[in-house]
GROMACS .gro file of C-alpha atoms in nm:
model
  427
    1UNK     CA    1   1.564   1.765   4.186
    2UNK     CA    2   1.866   2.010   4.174
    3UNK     CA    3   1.812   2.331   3.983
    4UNK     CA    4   2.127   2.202   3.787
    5UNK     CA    5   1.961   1.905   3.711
    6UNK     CA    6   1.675   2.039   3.622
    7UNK     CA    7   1.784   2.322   3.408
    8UNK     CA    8   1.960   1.977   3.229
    9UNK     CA    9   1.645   1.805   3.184
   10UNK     CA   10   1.449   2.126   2.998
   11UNK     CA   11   1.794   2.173   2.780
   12UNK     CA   12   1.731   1.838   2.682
   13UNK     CA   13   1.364   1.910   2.613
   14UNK     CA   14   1.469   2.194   2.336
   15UNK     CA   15   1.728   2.053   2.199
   16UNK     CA   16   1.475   1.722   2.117
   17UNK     CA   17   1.229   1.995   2.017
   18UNK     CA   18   1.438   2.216   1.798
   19UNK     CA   19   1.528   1.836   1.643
   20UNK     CA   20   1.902   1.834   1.747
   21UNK     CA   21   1.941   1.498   1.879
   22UNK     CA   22   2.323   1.459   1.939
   23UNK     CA   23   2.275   1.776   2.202
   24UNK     CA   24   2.001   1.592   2.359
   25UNK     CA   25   2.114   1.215   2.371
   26UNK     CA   26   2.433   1.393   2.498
   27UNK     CA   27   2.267   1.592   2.769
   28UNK     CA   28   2.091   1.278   2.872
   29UNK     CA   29   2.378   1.067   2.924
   30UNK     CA   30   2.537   1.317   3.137
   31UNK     CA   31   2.227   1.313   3.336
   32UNK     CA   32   2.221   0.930   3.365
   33UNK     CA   33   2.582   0.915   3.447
   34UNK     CA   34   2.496   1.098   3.810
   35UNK     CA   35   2.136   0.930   3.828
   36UNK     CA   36   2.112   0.605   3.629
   37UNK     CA   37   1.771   0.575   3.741
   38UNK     CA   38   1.627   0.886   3.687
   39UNK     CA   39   1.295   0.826   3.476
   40UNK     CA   40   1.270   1.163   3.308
   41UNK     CA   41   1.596   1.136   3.165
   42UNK     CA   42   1.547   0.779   3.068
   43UNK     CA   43   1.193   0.895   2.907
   44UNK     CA   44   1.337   1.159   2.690
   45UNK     CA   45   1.652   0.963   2.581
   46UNK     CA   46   1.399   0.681   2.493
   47UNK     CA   47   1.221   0.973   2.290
   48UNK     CA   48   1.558   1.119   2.150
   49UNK     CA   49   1.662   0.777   2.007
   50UNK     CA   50   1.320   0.672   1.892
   51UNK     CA   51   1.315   0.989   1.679
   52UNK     CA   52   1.648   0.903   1.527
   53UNK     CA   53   1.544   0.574   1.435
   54UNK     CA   54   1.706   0.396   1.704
   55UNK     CA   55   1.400   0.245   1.802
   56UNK     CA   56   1.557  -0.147   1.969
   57UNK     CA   57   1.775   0.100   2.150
   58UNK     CA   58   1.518   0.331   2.302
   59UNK     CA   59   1.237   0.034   2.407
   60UNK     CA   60   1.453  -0.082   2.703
   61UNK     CA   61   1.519   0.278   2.798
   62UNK     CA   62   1.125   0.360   2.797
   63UNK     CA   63   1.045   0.043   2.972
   64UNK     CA   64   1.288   0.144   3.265
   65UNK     CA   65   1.096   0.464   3.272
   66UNK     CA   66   0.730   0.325   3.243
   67UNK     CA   67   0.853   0.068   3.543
   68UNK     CA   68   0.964   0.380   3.724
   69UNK     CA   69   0.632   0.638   3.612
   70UNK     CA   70   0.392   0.352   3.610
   71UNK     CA   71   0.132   0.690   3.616
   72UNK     CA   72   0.282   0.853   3.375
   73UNK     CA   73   0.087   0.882   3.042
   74UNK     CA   74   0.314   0.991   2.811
   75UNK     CA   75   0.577   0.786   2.921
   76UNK     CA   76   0.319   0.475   2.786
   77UNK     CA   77   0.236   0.679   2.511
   78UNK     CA   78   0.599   0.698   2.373
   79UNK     CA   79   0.632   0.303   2.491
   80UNK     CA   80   0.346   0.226   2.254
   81UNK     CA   81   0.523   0.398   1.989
   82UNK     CA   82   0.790   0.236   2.018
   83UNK     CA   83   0.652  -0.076   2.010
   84UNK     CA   84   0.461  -0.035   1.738
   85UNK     CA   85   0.782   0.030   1.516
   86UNK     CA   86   0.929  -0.296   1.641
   87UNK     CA   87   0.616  -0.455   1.512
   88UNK     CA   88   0.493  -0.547   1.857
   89UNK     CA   89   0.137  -0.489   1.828
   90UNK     CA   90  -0.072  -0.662   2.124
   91UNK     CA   91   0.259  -0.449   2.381
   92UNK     CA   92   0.187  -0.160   2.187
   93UNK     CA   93  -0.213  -0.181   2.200
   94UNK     CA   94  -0.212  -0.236   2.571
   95UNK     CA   95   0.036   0.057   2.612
   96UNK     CA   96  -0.174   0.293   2.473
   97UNK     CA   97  -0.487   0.197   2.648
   98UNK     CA   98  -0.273   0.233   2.973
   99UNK     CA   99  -0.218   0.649   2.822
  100UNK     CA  100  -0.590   0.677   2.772
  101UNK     CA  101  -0.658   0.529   3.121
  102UNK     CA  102  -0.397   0.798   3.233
  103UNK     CA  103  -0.501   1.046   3.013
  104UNK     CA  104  -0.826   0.998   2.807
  105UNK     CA  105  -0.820   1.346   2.620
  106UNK     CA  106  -0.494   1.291   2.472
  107UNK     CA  107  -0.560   1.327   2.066
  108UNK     CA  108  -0.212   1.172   1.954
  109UNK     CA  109  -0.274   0.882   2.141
  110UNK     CA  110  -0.552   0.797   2.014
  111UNK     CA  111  -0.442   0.864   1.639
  112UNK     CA  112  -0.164   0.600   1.679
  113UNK     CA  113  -0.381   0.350   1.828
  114UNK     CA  114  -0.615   0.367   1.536
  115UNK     CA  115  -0.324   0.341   1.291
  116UNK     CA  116  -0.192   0.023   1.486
  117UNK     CA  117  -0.569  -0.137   1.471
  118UNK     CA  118  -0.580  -0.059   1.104
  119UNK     CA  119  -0.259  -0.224   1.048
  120UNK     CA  120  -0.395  -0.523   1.291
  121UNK     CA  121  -0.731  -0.552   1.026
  122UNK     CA  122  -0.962  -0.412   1.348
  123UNK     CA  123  -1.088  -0.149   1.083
  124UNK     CA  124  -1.366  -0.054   1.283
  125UNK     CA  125  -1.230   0.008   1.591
  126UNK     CA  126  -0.984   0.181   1.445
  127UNK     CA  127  -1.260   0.393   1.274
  128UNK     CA  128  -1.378   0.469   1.642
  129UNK     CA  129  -1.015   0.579   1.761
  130UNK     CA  130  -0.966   0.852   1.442
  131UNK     CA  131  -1.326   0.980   1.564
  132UNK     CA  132  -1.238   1.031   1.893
  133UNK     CA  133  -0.899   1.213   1.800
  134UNK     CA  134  -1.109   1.409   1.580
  135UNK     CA  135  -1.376   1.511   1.793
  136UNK     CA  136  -1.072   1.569   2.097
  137UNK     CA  137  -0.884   1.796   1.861
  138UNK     CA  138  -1.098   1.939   1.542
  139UNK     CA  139  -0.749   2.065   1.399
  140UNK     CA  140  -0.535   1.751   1.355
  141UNK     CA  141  -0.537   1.721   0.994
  142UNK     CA  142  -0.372   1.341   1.035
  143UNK     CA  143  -0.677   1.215   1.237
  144UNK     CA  144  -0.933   1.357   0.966
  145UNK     CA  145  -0.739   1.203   0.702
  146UNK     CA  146  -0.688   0.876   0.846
  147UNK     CA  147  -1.066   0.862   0.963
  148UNK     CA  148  -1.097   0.862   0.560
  149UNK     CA  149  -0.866   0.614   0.436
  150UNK     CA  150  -1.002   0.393   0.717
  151UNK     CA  151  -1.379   0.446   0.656
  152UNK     CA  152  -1.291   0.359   0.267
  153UNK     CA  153  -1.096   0.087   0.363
  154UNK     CA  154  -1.422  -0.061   0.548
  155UNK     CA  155  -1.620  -0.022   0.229
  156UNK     CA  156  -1.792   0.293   0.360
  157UNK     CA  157  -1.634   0.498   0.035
  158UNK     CA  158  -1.989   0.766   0.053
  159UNK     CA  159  -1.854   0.858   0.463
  160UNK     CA  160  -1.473   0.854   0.336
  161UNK     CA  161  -1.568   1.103   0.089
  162UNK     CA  162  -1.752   1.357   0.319
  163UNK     CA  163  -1.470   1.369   0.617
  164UNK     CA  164  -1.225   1.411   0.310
  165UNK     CA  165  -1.459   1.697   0.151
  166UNK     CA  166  -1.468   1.854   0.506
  167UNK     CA  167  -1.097   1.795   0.553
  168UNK     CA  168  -1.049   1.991   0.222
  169UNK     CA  169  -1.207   2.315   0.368
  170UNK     CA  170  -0.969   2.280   0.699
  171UNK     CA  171  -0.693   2.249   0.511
  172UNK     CA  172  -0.745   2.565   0.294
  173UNK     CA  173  -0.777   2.727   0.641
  174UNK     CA  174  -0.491   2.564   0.835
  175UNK     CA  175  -0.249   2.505   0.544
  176UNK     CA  176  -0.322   2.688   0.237
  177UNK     CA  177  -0.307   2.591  -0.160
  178UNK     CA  178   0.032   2.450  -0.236
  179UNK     CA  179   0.079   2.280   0.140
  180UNK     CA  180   0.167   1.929   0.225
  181UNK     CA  181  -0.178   1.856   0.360
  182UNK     CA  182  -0.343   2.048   0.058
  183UNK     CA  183  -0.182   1.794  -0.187
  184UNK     CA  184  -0.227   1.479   0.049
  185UNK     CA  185  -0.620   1.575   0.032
  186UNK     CA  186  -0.637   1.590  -0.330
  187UNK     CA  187  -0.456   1.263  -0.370
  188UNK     CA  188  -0.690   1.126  -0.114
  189UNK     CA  189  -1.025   1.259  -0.251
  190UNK     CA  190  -0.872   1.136  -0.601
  191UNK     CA  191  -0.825   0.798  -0.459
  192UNK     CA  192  -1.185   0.787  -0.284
  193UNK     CA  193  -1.410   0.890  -0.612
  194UNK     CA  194  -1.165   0.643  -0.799
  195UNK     CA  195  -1.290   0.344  -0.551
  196UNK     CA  196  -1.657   0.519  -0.590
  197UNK     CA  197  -1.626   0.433  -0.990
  198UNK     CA  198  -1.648   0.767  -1.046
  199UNK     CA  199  -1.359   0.856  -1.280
  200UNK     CA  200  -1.441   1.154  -1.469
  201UNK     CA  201  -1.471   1.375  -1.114
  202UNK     CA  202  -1.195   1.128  -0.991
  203UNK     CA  203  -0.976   1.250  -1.304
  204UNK     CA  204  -1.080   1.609  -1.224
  205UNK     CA  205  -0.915   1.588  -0.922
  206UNK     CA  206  -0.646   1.458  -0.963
  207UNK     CA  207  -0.522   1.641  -1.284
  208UNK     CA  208  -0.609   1.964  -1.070
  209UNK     CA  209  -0.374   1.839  -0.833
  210UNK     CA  210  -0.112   1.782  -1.108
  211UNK     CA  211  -0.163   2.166  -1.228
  212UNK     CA  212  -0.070   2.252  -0.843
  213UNK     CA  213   0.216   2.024  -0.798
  214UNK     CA  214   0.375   1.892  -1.137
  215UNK     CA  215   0.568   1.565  -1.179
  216UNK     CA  216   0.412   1.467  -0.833
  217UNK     CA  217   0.461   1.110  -0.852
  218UNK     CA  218   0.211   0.957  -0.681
  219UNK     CA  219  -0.083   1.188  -0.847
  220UNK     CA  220   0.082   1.054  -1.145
  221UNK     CA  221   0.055   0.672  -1.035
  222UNK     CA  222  -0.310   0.694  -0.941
  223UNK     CA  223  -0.389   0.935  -1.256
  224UNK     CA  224  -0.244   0.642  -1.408
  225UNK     CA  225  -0.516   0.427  -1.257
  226UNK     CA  226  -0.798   0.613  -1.256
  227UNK     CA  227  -0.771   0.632  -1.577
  228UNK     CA  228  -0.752   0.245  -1.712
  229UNK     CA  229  -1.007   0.189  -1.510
  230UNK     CA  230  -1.187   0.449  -1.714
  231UNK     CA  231  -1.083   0.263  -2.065
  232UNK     CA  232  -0.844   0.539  -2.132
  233UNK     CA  233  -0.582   0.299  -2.113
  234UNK     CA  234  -0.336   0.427  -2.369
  235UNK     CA  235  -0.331   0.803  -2.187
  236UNK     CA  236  -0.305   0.557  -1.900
  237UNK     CA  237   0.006   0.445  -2.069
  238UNK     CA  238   0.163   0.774  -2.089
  239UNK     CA  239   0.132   0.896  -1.793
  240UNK     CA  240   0.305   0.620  -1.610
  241UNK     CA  241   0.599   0.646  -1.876
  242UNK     CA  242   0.573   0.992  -1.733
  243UNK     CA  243   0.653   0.828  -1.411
  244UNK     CA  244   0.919   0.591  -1.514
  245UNK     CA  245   1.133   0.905  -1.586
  246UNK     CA  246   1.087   1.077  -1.258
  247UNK     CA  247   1.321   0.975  -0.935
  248UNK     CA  248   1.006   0.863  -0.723
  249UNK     CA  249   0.953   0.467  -0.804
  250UNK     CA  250   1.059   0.421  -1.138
  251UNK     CA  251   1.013   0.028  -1.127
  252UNK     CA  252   0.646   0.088  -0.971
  253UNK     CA  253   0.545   0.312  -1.331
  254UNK     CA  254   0.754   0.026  -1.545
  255UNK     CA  255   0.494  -0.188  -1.377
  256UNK     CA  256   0.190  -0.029  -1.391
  257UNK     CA  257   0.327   0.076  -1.795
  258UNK     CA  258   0.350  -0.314  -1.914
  259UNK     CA  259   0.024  -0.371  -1.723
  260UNK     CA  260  -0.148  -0.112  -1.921
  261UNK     CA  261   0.009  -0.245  -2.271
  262UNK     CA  262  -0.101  -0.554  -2.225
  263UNK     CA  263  -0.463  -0.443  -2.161
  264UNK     CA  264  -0.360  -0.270  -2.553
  265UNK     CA  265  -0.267  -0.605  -2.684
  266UNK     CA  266   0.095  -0.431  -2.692
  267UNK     CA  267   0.304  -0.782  -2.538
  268UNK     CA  268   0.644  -0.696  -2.687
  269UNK     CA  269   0.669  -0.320  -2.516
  270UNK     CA  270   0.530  -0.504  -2.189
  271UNK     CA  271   0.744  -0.742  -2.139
  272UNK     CA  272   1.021  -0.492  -2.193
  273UNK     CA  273   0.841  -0.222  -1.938
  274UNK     CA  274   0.855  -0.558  -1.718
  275UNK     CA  275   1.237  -0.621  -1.784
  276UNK     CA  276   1.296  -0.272  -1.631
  277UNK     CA  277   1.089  -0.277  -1.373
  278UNK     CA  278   1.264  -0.579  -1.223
  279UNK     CA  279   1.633  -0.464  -1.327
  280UNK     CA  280   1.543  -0.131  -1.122
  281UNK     CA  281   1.380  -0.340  -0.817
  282UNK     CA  282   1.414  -0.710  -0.812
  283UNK     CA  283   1.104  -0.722  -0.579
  284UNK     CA  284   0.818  -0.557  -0.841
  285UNK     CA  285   0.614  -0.944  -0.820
  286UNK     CA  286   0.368  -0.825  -1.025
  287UNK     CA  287   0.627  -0.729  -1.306
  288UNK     CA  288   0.789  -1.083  -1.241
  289UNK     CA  289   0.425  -1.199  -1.278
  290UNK     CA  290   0.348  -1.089  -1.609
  291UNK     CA  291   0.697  -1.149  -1.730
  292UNK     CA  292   0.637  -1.509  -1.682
  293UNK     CA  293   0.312  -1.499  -1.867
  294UNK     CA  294   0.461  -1.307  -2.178
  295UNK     CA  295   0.809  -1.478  -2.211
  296UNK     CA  296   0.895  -1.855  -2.231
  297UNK     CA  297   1.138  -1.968  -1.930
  298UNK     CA  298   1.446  -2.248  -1.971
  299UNK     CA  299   1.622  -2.394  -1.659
  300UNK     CA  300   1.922  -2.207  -1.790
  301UNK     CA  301   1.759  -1.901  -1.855
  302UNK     CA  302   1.911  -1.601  -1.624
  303UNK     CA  303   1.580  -1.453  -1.496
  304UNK     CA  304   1.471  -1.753  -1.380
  305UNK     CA  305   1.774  -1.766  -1.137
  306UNK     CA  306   1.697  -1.388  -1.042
  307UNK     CA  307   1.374  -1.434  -0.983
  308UNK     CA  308   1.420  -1.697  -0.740
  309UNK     CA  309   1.706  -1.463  -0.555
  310UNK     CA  310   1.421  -1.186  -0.563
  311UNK     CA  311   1.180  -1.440  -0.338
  312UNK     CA  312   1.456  -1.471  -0.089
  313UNK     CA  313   1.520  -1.127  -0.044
  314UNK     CA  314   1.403  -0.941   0.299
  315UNK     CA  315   1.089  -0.768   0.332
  316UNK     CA  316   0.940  -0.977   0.031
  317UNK     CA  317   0.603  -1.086   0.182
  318UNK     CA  318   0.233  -1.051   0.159
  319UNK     CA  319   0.071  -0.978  -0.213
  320UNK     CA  320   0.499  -0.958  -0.350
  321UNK     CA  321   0.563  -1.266  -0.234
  322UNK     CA  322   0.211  -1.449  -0.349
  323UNK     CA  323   0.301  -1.287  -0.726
  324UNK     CA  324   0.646  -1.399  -0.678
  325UNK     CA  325   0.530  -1.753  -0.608
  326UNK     CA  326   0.278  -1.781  -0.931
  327UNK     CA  327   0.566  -1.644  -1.110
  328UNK     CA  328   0.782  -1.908  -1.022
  329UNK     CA  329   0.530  -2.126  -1.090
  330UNK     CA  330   0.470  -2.008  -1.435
  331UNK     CA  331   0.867  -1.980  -1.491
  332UNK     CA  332   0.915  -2.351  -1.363
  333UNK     CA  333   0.633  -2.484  -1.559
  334UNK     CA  334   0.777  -2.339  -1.885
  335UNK     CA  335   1.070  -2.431  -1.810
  336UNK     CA  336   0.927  -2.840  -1.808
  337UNK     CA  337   0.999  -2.854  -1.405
  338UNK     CA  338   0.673  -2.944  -1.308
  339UNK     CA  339   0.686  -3.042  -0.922
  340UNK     CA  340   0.912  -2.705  -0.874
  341UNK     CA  341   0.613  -2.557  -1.062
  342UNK     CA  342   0.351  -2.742  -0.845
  343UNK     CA  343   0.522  -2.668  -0.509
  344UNK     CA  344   0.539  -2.284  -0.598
  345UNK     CA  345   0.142  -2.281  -0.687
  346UNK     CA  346   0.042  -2.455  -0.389
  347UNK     CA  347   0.244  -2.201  -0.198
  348UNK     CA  348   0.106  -1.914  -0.396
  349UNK     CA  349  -0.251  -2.052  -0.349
  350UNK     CA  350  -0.197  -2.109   0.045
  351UNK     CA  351  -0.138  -1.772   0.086
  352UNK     CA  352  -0.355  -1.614  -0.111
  353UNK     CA  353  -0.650  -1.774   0.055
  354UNK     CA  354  -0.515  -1.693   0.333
  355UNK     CA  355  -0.491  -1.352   0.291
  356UNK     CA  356  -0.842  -1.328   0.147
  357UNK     CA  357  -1.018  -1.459   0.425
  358UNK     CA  358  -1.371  -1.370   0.399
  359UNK     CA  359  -1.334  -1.216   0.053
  360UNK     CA  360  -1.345  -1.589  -0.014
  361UNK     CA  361  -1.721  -1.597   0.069
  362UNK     CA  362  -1.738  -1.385  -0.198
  363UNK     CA  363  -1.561  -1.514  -0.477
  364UNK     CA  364  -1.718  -1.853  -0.421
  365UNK     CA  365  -2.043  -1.682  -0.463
  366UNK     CA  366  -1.962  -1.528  -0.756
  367UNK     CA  367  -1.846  -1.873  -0.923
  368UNK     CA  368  -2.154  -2.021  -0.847
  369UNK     CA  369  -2.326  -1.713  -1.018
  370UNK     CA  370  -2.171  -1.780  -1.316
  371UNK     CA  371  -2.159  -2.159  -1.303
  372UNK     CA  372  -2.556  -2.117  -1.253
  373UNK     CA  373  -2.582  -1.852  -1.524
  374UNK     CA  374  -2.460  -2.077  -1.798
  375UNK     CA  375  -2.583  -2.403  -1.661
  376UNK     CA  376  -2.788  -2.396  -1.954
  377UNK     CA  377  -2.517  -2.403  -2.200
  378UNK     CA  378  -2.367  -2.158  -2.458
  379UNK     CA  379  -2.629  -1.867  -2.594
  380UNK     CA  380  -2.785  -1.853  -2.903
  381UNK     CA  381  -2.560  -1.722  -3.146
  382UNK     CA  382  -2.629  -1.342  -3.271
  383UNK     CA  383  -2.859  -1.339  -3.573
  384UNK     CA  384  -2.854  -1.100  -3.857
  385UNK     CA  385  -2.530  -0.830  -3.951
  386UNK     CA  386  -2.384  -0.623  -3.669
  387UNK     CA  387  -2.339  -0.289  -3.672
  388UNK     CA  388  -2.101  -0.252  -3.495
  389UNK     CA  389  -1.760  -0.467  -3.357
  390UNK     CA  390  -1.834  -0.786  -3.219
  391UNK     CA  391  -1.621  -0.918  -2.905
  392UNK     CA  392  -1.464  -1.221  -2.885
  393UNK     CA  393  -1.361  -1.416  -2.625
  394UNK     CA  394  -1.083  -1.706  -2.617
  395UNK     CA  395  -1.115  -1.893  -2.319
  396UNK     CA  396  -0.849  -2.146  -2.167
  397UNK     CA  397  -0.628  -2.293  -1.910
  398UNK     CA  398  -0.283  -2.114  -1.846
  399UNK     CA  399  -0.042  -2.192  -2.046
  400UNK     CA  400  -0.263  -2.409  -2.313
  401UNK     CA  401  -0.205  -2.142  -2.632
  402UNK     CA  402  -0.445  -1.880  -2.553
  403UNK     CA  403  -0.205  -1.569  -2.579
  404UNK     CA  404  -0.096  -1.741  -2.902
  405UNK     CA  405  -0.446  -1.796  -3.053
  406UNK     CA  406  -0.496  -1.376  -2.933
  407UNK     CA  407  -0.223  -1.251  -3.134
  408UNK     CA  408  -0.255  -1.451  -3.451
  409UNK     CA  409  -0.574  -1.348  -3.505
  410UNK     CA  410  -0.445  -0.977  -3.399
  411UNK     CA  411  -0.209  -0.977  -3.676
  412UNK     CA  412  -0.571  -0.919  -3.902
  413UNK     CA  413  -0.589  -0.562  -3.961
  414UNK     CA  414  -0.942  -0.560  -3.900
  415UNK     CA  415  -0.908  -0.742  -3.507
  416UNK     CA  416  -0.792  -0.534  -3.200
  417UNK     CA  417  -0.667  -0.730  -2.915
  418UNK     CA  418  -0.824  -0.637  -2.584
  419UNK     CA  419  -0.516  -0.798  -2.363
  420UNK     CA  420  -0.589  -1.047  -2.065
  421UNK     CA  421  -0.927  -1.009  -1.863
  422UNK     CA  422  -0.765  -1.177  -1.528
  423UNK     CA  423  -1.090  -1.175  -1.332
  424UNK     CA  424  -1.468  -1.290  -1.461
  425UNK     CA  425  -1.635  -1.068  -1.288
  426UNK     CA  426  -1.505  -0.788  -1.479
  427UNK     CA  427  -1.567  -0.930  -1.794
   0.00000   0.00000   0.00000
């Protein structure tokens, strides 16, 4: 290579690195007009449009160049990135296993193949990958705090918690109190004791991390959480209207706010918390969900129409488009269309199942614990006064009254209404 063309290649280089990407893409196209072929130039305009987002534009670029470097590791490296962004995951996969042929110390690499086998439900390889970027580079905060969300994920909360603890004391050495990756680790420490059903320390946490950064959303959102799962629902309650104020989700706290009142028996203020939700984001299925539970549908009726408009919008899939589907089916079923209703369960269940997989095993086992359990018929009822109040429990099909039976007897002053209890397991 020319010293011209080589002093054009490492002006390129800064200007990507200093993160001005019309001086770079610009400097590469004047290299590519004189060489069309050259493979450095096509690897770092690949790079330079992949950072801006331009990702279908930079994969043919960085194929040319992996054709033309076929030794090259990062040149596979920043293929497998791209790939992954377009959602090609087997491509991306084998691309970065050709980098860690190339190149097997490489830390990055390895971080972004775990994060594509995490998102490809190969949670414990992708466990292995975050341990190896760990162990290649000690100070890559990302690796450490992916090796916990992944280790959690697989059930293995005790683990997530220790690399998280240990990831708290790099961070106060790399990053300080008050960084980015200070207030990521509380979240995700929060979030861990949470799953570990330890809310009080969970709560500790993450109202520590609200001291150090207040009106943080999402330390607000799984605040929120932690504590209704703790039975503090109605502080539960305010700190997701807290939420709804803010600029960071406002439908997602409108959400998470109606499904809190109805655990308070408080149906009217849900389904207006729901009504927001989806007038802020037509895709909150879980607000649609409960809307259709608390309100009455008509053929006529507006929100039925804009809840079917919300299923056909883009990106509504997976658990949003399984709510969206019982919705509908609840909605239609109100609304006296009954194979529109049928049509939209069957959907709903299809995909649910399939997205439980073996998490079926489970909840099949768990029905036949209970069917076995009372296979003997109802208990014995309690003798003598009670000191204390007594639960009860009204039991019933969807849609056969039992909502109605709930708040009629609310409407006693000496009743409190508990709200729904979806699963019976947690009953």
């Amino acid at each position: 290579m020319t010293p011209s063309l080589l002093q054009s290649l490492a002006d390129g280089r800064a200007a990507l690195e200093r993160g001005d990407l019309p001086t770079c893409e610009a400097t590469c196209r004047a290299i590519l007009q004189q060489h069309p072929d050259h493979p450095k130039a096509l690897l770092l305009l690949g790079r330079c449009l992949g950072q801006g987002g331009r990702v279908k534009e930079a994969l043919p670029l960085l194929q040319a160049a992996a054709a033309r470097m076929p030794n090259s590791a990062d040149t596979h490296y920043s293929l497998g990135m791209a790939m992954a962004a377009l959602g090609q995951g087997a491509e991306a996969e084998a691309a970065y296993q050709r980098a860690l042929g190339l190149a097997p110390g490489h830390a990055l690499t390895y971080l972004n193949l775990g994060a594509l086998l995490r998102t490809r439900d190969n949670i414990f390889q992708a466990i292995a990958c975050f341990r190896e970027a760990v162990a290649i580079d000690p100070d890559l905060l990302s690796a450490r705090e992916n090796l916990a969300k992944a280790l959690l994920e697989a059930d293995r909360g005790d683990d997530a918690l220790a690399v998280a603890q240990d990831l708290a004391e790099v961070v106060q050495t790399k990053g300080g109190h008050g960084s980015p990756a200070d207030r990521n680790n509380r979240l995700l420490r929060g979030q861990i004791l949470g799953d570990l059903k330890r809310p009080a320390e969970a709560a500790a946490v993450l109202r520590d991390a609200l001291t150090a950064f207040p009106g943080e959303g999402e330390i607000l959102y799984h605040l929120g959480l932690v504590e209704q799962a703790a039975g503090h629902v109605a502080e539960a309650v305010r700190l997701f209207q807290m939420g709804a104020r803010g600029r960071v989700r406002p439908a997602l706290f409108e959400t998470e706010t109606a499904s809190a009142l109805i655990e308070l028996g408080h149906l009217k203020e849900a389904e207006a918390a729901c009504e927001r939700a989806v007038t802020l984001d037509p895709r909150q299925g879980l607000a649609w969900l409960h809307l259709t539970t608390l309100a009455a549908f008509k053929a006529e009726d507006p929100r039925l129409a804009a809840l079917q408009q919300a299923r056909g919008l883009p990106k509504v899939s997976g658990r949003t488009a399984i709510e969206m589907d019982f919705a509908l089916g609840r909605a239609f079923e109100s609304a006296g269309d009954y194979p529109k209703a049928f049509a939209h369960y069957q959907t709903g269940n299809r995909a649910m199942r399939a997205q439980l997989g073996s998490k079926m095993d489970a909840m099949e086992a768990t029905h036949e614990a209970l069917k076995e359990l009372y296979a003997t018929g109802p208990r014995a009822p309690r003798q003598g006064p009670s000191s204390g109040p007594v639960p009860l429990f009204i039991v019933g099909m969807p849609r056969s009254g039992t909502t109605l039976v709930e708040q009629i007897l609310a409407s006693h002053p000496d009743v409190t209404a508990a709200g729904e209890l979806t699963a019976l397991d947690d009953s």
